[in-house]
Coordinates of C-alpha atoms in Angstrom, one line a residue:
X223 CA 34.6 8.6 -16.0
X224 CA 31.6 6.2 -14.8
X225 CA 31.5 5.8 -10.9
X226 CA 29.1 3.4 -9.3
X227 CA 27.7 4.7 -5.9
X228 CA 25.2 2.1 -4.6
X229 CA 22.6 3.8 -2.0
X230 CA 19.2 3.5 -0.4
X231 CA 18.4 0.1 -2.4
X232 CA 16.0 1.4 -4.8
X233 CA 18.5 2.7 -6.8
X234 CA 22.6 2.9 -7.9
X235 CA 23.6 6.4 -9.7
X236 CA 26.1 6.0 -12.6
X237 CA 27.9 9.3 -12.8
X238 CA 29.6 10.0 -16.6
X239 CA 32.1 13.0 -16.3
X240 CA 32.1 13.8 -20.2
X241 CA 31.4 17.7 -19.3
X242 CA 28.9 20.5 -18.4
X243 CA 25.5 19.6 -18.6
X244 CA 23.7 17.5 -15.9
X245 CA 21.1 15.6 -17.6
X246 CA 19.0 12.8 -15.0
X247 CA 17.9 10.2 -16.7
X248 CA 15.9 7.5 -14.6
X249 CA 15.8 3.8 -16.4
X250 CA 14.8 0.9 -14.6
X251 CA 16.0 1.8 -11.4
X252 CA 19.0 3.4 -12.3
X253 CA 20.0 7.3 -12.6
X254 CA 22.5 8.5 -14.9
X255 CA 24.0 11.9 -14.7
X256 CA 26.1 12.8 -17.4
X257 CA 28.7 16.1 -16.6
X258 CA 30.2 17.7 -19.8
X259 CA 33.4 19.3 -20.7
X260 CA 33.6 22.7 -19.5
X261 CA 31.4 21.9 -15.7
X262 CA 32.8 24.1 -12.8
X263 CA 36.3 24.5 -14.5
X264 CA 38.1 23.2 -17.6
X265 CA 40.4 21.5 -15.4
X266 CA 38.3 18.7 -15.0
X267 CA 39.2 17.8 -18.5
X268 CA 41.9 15.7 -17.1
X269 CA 39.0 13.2 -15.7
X270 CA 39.0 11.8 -18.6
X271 CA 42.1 9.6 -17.9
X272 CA 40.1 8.2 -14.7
X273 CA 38.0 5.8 -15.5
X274 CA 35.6 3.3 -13.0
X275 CA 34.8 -0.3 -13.3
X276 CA 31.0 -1.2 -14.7
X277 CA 28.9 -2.2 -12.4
X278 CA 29.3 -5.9 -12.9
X279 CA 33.0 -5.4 -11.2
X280 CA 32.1 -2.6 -8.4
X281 CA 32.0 -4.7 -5.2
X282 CA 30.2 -2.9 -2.0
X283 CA 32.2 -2.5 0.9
X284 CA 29.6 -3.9 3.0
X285 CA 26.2 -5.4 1.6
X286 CA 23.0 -4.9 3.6
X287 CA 20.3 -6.2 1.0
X288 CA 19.4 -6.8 -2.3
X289 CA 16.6 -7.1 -4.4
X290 CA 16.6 -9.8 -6.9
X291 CA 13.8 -7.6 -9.1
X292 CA 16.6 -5.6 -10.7
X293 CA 18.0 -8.2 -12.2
X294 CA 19.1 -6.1 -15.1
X295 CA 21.8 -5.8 -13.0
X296 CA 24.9 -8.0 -13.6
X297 CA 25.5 -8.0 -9.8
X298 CA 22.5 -7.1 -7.4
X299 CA 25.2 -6.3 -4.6
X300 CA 25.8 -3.0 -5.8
X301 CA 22.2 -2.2 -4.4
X302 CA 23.7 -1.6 -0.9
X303 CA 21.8 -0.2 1.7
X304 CA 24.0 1.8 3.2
X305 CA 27.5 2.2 2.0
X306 CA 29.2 3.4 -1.5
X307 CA 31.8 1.8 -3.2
X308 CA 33.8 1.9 -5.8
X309 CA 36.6 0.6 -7.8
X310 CA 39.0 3.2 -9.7
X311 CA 41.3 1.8 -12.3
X312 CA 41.4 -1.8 -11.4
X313 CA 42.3 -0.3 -7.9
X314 CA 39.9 -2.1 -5.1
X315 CA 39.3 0.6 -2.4
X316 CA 41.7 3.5 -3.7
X317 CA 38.7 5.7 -3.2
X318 CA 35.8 5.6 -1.5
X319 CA 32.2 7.6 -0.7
X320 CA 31.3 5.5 2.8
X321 CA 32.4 9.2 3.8
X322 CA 29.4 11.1 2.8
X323 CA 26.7 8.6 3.7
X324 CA 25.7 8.7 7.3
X325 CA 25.1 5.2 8.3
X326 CA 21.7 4.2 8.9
X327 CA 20.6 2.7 12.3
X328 CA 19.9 -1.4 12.2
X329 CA 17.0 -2.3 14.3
X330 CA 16.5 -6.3 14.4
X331 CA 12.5 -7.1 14.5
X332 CA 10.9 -10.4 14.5
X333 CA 10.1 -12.2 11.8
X334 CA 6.6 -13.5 11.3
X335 CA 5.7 -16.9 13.2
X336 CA 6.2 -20.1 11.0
X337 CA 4.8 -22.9 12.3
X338 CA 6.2 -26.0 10.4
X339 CA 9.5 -24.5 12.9
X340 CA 6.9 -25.1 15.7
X341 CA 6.2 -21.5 16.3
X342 CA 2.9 -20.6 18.4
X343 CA 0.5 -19.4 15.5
X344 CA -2.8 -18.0 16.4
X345 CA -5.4 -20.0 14.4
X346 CA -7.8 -18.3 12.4
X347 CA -11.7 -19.5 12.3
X348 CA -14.0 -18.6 9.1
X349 CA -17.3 -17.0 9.6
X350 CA -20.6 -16.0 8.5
X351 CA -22.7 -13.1 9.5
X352 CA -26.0 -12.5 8.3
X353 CA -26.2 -8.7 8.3
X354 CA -29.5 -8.5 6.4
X355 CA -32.1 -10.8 4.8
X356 CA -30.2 -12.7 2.4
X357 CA -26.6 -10.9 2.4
X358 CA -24.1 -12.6 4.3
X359 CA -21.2 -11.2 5.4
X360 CA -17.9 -13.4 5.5
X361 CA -14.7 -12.6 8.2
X362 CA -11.8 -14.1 9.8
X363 CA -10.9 -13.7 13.5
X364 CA -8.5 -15.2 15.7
X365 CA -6.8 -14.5 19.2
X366 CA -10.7 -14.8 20.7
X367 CA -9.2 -15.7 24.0
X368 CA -7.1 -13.0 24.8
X369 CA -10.2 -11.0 26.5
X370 CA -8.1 -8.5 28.0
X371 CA -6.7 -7.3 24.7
X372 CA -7.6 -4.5 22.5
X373 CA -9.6 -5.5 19.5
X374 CA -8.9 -4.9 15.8
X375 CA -10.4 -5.1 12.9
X376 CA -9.2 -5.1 9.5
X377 CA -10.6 -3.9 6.0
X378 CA -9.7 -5.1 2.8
X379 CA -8.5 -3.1 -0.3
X380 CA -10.5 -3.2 -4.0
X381 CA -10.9 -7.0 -5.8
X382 CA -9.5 -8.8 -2.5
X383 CA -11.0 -10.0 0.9
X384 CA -10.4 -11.0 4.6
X385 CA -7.6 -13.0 3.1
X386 CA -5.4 -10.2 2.4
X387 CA -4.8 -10.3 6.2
X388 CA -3.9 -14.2 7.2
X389 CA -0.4 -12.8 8.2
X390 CA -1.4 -10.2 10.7
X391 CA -4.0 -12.7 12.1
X392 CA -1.7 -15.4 12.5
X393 CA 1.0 -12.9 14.1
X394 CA -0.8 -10.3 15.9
X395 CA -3.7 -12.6 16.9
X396 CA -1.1 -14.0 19.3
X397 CA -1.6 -10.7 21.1
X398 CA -4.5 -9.1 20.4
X399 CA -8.4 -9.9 19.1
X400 CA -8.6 -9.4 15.5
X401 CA -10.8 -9.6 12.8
X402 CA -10.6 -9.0 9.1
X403 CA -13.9 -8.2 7.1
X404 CA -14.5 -9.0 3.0
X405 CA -16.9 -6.0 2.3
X406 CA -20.7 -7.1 0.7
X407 CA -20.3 -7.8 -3.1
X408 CA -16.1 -8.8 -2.7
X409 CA -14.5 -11.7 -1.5
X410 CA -16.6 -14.7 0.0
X411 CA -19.5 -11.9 0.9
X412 CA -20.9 -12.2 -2.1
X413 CA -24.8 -13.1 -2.6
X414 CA -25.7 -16.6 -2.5
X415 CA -28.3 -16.6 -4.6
X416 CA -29.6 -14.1 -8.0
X417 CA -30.5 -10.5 -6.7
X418 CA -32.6 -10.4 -9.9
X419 CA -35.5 -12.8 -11.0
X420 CA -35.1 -13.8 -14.6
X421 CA -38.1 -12.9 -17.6
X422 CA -40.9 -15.5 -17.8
X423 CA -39.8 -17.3 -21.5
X424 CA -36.6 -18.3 -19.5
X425 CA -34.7 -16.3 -21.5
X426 CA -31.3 -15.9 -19.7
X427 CA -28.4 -13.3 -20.6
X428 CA -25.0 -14.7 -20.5
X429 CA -21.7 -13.7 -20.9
X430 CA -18.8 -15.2 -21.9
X431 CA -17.2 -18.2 -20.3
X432 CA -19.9 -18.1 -17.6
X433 CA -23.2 -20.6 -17.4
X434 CA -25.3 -18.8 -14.9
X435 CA -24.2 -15.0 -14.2
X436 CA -26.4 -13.5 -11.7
X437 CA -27.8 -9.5 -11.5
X438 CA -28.5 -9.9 -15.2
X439 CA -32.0 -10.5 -14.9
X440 CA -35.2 -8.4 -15.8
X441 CA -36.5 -7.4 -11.9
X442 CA -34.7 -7.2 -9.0
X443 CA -35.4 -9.9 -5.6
X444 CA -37.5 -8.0 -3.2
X445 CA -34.4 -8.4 -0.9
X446 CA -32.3 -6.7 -3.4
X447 CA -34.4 -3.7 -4.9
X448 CA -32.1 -1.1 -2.8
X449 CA -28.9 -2.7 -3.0
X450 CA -25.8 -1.1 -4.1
X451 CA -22.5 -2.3 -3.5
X452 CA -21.2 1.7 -2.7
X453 CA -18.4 3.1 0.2
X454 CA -21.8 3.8 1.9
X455 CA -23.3 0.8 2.2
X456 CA -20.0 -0.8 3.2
X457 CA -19.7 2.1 6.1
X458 CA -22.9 0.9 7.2
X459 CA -22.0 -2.5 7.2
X460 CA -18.5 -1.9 9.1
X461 CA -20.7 -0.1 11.7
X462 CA -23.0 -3.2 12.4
X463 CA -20.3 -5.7 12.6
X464 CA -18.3 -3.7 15.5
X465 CA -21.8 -3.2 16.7
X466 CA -23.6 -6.8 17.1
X467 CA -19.9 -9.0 16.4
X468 CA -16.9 -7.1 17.9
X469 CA -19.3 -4.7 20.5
X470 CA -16.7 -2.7 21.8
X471 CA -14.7 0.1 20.3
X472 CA -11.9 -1.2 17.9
X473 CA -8.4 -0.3 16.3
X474 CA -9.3 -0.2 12.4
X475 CA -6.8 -0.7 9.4
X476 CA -7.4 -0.4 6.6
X477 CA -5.5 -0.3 2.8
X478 CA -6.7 1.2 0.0
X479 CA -10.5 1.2 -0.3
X480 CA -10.7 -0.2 3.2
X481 CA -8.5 2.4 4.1
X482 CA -11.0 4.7 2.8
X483 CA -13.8 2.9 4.4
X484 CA -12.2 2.8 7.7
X485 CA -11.6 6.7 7.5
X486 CA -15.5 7.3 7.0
X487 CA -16.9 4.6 9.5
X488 CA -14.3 6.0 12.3
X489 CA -16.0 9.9 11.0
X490 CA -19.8 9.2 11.3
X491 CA -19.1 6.9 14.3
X492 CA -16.1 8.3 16.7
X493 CA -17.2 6.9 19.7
X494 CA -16.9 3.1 17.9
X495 CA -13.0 4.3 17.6
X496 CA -9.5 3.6 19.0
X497 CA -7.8 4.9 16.5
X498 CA -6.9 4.1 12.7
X499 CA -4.5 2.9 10.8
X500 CA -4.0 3.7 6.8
X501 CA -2.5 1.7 4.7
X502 CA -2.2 3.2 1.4
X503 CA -5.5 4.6 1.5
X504 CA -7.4 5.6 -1.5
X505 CA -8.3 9.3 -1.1
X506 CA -11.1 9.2 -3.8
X507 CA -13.7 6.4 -4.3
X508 CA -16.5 6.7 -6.4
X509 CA -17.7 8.6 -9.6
X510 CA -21.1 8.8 -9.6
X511 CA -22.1 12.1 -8.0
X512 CA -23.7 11.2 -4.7
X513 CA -27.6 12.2 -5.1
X514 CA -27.6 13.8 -1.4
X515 CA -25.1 16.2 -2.2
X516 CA -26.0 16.9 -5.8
X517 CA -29.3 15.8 -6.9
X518 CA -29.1 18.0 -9.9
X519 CA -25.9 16.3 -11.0
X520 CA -26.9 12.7 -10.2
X521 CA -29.7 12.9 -12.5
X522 CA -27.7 13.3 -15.6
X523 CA -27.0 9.4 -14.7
X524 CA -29.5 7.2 -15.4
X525 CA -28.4 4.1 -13.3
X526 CA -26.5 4.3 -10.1
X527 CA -25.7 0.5 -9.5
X528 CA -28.9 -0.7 -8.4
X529 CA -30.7 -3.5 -9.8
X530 CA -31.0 -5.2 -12.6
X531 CA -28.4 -4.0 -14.9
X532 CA -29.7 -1.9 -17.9
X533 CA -29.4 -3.4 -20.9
X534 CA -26.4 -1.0 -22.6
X535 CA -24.6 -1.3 -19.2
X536 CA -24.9 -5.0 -19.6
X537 CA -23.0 -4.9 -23.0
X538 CA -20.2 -2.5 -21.6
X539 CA -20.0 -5.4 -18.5
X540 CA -19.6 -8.1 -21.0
X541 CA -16.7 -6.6 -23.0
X542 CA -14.8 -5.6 -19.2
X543 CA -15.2 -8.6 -17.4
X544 CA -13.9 -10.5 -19.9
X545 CA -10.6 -8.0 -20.1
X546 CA -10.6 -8.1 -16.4
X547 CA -11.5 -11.1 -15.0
X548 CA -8.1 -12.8 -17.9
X549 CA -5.9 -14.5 -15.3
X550 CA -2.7 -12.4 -17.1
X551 CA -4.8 -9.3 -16.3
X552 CA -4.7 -10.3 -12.8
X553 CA -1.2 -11.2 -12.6
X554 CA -0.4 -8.1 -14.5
X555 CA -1.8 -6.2 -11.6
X556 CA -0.4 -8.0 -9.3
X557 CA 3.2 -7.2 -10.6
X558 CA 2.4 -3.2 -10.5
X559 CA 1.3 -3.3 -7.2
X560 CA 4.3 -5.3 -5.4
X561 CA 7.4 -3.7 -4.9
X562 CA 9.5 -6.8 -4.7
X563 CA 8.7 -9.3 -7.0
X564 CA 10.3 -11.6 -5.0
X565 CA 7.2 -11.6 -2.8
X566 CA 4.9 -14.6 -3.1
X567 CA 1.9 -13.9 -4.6
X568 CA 0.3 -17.3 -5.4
X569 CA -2.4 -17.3 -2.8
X570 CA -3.7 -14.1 -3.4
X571 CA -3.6 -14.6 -7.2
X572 CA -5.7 -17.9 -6.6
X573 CA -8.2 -16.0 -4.3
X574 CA -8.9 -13.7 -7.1
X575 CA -9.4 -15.9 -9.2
X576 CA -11.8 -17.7 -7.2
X577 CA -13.8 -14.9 -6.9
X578 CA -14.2 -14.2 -10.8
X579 CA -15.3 -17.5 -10.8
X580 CA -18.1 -16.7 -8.6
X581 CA -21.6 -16.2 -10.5
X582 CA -22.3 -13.0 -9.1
X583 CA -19.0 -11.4 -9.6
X584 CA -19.9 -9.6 -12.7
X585 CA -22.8 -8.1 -11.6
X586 CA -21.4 -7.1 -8.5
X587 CA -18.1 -5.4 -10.1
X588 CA -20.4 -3.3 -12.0
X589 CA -22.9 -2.1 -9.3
X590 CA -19.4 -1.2 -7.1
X591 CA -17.9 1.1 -10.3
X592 CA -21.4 2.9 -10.9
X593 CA -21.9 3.3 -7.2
X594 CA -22.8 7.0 -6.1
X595 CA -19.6 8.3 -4.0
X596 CA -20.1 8.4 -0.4
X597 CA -22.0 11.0 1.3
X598 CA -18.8 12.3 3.1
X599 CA -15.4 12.9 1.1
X600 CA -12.0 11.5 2.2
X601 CA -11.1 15.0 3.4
X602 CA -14.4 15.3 5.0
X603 CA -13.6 12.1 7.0
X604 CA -10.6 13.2 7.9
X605 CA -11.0 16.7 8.9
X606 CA -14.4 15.2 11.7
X607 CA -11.4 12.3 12.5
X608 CA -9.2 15.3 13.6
X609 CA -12.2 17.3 15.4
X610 CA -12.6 14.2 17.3
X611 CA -9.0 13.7 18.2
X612 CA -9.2 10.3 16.7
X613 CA -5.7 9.0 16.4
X614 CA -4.3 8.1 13.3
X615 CA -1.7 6.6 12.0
X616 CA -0.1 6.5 8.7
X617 CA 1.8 3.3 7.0
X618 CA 2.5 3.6 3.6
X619 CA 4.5 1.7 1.0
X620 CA 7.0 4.2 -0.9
X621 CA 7.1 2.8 -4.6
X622 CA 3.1 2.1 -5.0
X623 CA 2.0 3.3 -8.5
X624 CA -1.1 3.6 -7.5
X625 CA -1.7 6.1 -4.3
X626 CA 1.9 7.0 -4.7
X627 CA 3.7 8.8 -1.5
X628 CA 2.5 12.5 -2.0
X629 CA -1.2 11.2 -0.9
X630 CA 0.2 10.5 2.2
X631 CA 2.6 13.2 2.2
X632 CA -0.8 14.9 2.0
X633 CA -3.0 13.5 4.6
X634 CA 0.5 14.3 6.9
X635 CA 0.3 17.9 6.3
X636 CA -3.6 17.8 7.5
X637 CA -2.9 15.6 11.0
X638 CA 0.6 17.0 11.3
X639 CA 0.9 15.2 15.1
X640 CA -0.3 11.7 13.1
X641 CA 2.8 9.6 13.0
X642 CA 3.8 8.9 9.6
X643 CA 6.0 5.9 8.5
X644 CA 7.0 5.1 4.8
X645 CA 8.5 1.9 4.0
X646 CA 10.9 1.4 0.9
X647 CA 10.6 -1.1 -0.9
X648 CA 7.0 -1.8 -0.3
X649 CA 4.7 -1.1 -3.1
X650 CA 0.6 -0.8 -2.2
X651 CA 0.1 -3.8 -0.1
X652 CA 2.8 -3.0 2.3
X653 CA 1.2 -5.7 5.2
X654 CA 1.3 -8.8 2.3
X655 CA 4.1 -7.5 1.2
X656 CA 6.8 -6.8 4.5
X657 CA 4.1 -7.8 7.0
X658 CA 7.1 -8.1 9.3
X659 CA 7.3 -4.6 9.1
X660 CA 3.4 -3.3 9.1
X661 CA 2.9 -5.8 12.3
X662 CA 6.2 -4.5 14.6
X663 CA 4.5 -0.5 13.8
X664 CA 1.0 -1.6 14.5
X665 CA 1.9 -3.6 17.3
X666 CA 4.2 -0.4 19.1
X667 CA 1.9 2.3 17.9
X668 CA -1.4 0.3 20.1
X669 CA 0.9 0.0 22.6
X670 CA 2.0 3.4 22.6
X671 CA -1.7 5.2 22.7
X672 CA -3.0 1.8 25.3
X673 CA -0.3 3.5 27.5
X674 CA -1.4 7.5 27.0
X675 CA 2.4 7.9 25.5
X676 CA 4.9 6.2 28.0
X677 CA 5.7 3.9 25.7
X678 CA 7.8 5.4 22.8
X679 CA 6.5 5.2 19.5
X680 CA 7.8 2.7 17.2
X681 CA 11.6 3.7 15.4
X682 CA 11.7 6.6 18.2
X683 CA 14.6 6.5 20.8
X684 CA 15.2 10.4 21.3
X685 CA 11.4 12.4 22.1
X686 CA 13.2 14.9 19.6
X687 CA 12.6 12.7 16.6
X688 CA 8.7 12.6 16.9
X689 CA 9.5 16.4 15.9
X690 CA 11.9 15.9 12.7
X691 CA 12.0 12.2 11.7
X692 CA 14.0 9.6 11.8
X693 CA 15.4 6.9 9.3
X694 CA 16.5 3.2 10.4
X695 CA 16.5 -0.3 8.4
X696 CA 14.7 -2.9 9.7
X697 CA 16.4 -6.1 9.5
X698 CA 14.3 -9.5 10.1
X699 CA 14.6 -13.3 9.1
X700 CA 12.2 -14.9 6.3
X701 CA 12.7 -18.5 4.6
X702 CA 16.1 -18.6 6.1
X703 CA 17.9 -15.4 4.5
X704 CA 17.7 -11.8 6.5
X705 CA 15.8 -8.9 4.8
X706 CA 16.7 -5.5 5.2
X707 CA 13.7 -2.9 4.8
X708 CA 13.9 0.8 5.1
X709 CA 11.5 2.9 7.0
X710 CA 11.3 6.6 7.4
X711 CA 9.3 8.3 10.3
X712 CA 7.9 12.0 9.5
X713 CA 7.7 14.2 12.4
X714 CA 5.1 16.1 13.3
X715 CA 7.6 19.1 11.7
X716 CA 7.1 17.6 9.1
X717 CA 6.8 19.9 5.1
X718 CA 6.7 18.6 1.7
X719 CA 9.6 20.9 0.9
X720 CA 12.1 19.1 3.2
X721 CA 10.7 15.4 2.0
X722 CA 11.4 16.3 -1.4
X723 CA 14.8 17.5 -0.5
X724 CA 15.9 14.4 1.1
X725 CA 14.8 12.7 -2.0
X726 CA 17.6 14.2 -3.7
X727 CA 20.0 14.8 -1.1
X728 CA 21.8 11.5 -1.8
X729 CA 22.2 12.3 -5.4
X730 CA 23.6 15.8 -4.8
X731 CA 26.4 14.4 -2.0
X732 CA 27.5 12.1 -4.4
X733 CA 28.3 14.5 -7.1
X734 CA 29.9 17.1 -4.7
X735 CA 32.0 14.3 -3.4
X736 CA 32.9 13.2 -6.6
X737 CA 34.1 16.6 -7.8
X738 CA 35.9 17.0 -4.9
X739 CA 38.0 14.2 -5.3
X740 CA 38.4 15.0 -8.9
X741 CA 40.3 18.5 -8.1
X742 CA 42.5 16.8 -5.4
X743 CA 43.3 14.1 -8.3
X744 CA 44.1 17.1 -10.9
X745 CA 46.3 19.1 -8.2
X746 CA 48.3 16.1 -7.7

């Protein structure tokens, strides 16, 4: 017997009755439990005359979305948000499992602003800041004139920039003051000329498919002797630019390494701080021992990305940057990271590889991965955020590879009373990915703290679900077609035991229904 119960658009189950055992096996999306002869009662037995359709014939009562990555498929409609369905026997609606799946709320939310339909878009201006002698820091900003707004400023994850966030700027600029940062030695804030003065015979060293690489010289620039592209120095530099550029305190976000950056900045400097917003934060950065915390340690490495690069870290650099700097290694990434491949990547792939192209690139990738860790762990961070009653808020995409969900399941259970809100499917860029999505929480959650709580946070319609959670599908219009994404809000009750229940829960309904309907078949 094969049944076809489509659910919670990340996956369809394909239940086999052939017997006893309940083997789960997960392949590209899909689970298949197989129940031999002999399970619960020999009875069952008589399944075997029932048989369902394949999935290619199971029509969904009702489709919500689909997602055209599981193509594997024959037909993506069985990937139905909400509602089972099956076909038994050639028998269209004889039986069906809408019954034991609760219906998820539909909240409508507005798509982002497209203005070739004439929508107001806040325009974004390009900038320089010189933070230091000789190292410029690029950012974006828009919505300047709305003064009597909150500001925010946005941090960029590993290999990307300021860039990463043209869609909240052009959306939530409309509202708010924001700025998005590319961190010293990333994006367009890399050096504009050679941190490193090359030996007197004019000997140069080069690597492959680059004329000029810069940082490979014999002596560092005198502007350049301490420099060290490391989650310190980009704390410092975070901390200057609310300082002299934004000068007021500011709502941060940050994903992944920026996530981690904005955690440490909002630490050391809680007075700078509205709150902060994670977006897939990394919870680790950094494997150099820092030389603070262990000096003994530190020593047992001779370089700590200073420079010049040493002559057998130049070598290692040579045979990496080639590997990844490859356009396919780039677009491989890019591929693991997003959830739905549907998602347009172009721009950023280009942006990247704009950067490679860059002279100091190299250089500067290899000062960043021998970088010392920062002087303060991710833990650290968060437990002074807490002590300070800095609000946080968590945003994570569900199916990133990378800092998969128990990371955030994690910094949950250490700010229980931090609202957390996982989005499925949204891999670890969820604000590039369903910015719709990222904007509507960021937008309600600054709303909700700007008015000390009598606005409701974002998804919550009872007070009691801020407790225990709530689940609802956010629907919104892009190129023409309605999306459908699901996010789930963790109460402050929130335990790891419970999340990892509902993981299954779906599963187990199904089968109980299923066997269910299979003694009521066999008693008739």
């Amino acid at each position: 017997m094969e049944i076809i119960s489509c659910h919670a658009a990340r996956f369809c189950y394909v239940v086999n009755f052939r017997g006893s055992k309940l083997p789960i096996a997960k392949e590209k999306g899909c689970f298949s439990v197989v129940i031999e002869p002999g399970f619960a009662s020999s009875r069952y037995s008589h399944l075997y005359s029932l048989r369902l359709k394949r999935p290619g014939q199971c029509r969904p009562s009702t489709a919500v979305c689909s997602l055209n990555r599981y193509e594997h498929v024959v037909n993506s409609s069985v990937l139905s948000e909400t509602y089972y369905s099956n076909v038994l026997d050639g028998e269209k609606g004889v039986s069906s499992l809408t019954d034991i799946s609760q219906s998820t709320p539909k909240v409508s939310i507005p798509s982002l602003p497209d203005e070739d339909n004439g929508d107001d878009v806040a325009p974004i201006s390009s900038c320089f800041w010189e933070w230091r002698p000789k190292l410029n820091v690029h950012y974006k900003t828009s919505g300047s004139g709305n003064v009597d707004s909150p500001p925010i400023l946005f941090l960029p994850g590993f290999g990307v920039g300021s860039f990463h966030y043209d869609k909240q700027l052009k959306d939530l600029g409309r509202d708010y003051r924001a700025w998005a940062l590319d961190f010293l030695g990333q994006g367009m804030s890399l050096p504009h000329e050679d941190p490193t003065l090359r030996s007197k015979d004019g000997n140069k060293y080069m690597l492959a498919g680059q004329n000029d690489p810069w940082g490979f010289g014999d002596e560092s620039e005198t502007w350049a002797k301490e420099l060290v592209y490391s989650v310190d120095l980009w704390k410092d530099q975070v901390q200057s630019f609310v300082e002299e550029v934004i000068k007021e305190p500011v709502y941060i976000v940050g994903n992944s390494l920026g996530g981690f950056v904005a955690l440490y900045f909002a630490a050391c400097n809680p007075e700078m701080v509205k709150g902060v917003t994670l977006l897939n934060a990394t919870p680790f950065w950094g494997f150099i021992p820092n030389p603070e915390r262990s000096p003994r340690l530190s020593r047992l490495f001779p370089w700590a990305g200073t420079f010049p690069l040493p002559s057998g870290v130049r070598k290692l650099i040579e045979v990496l940057w080639q590997k990844i700097s490859d356009p396919r290694s780039i677009a491989e990434i890019l591929k693991q990271v997003y959830a739905d491949h549907s998602t347009d990547v172009d721009e950023v792939f280009c942006r990247i590889i704009k950067t490679t192209q860059h002279p100091a690139a190299a250089a500067s990738f290899a000062s960043i991965m021998f970088a010392p860790r920062g002087q303060l762990s991710f833990k650290e961070a968060l437990y002074r955020c807490q002590m300070n009653n800095i609000p946080i808020c968590l945003t994570y995409g569900k199916e990133d590879p990378w800092v998969m969900p128990i990371f955030g399941l994690w910094v949950k259970k250490q700010v229980p009373d931090a609202p957390y809100y996982e989005i499925s499917p949204a891999g670890h860029c969820p604000h590039d990915e369903v910015p719709e999505v990222v904007n509507f929480l960021l937008r309600g959650w600054i709303k909700n703290l700007e008015s000390d709580g009598s606005v409701v946070l974002p998804l919550l319609d009872d007070p009691k679900n801020a407790d225990y959670g709530v689940t609802k599908d956010l629907e919104f219009s892009r190129q023409g077609s309605i999306k459908s994404v699901r996010v789930h809000f963790h109460g402050s009750k929130f335990s790891v035991w419970n999340w990892l229940s509902s993981q299954f829960k779906p599963l187990f309904k199904s089968m109980e229904y299923l066997v269910s309907r299979g003694v009521e078949d066999v008693s008739a």
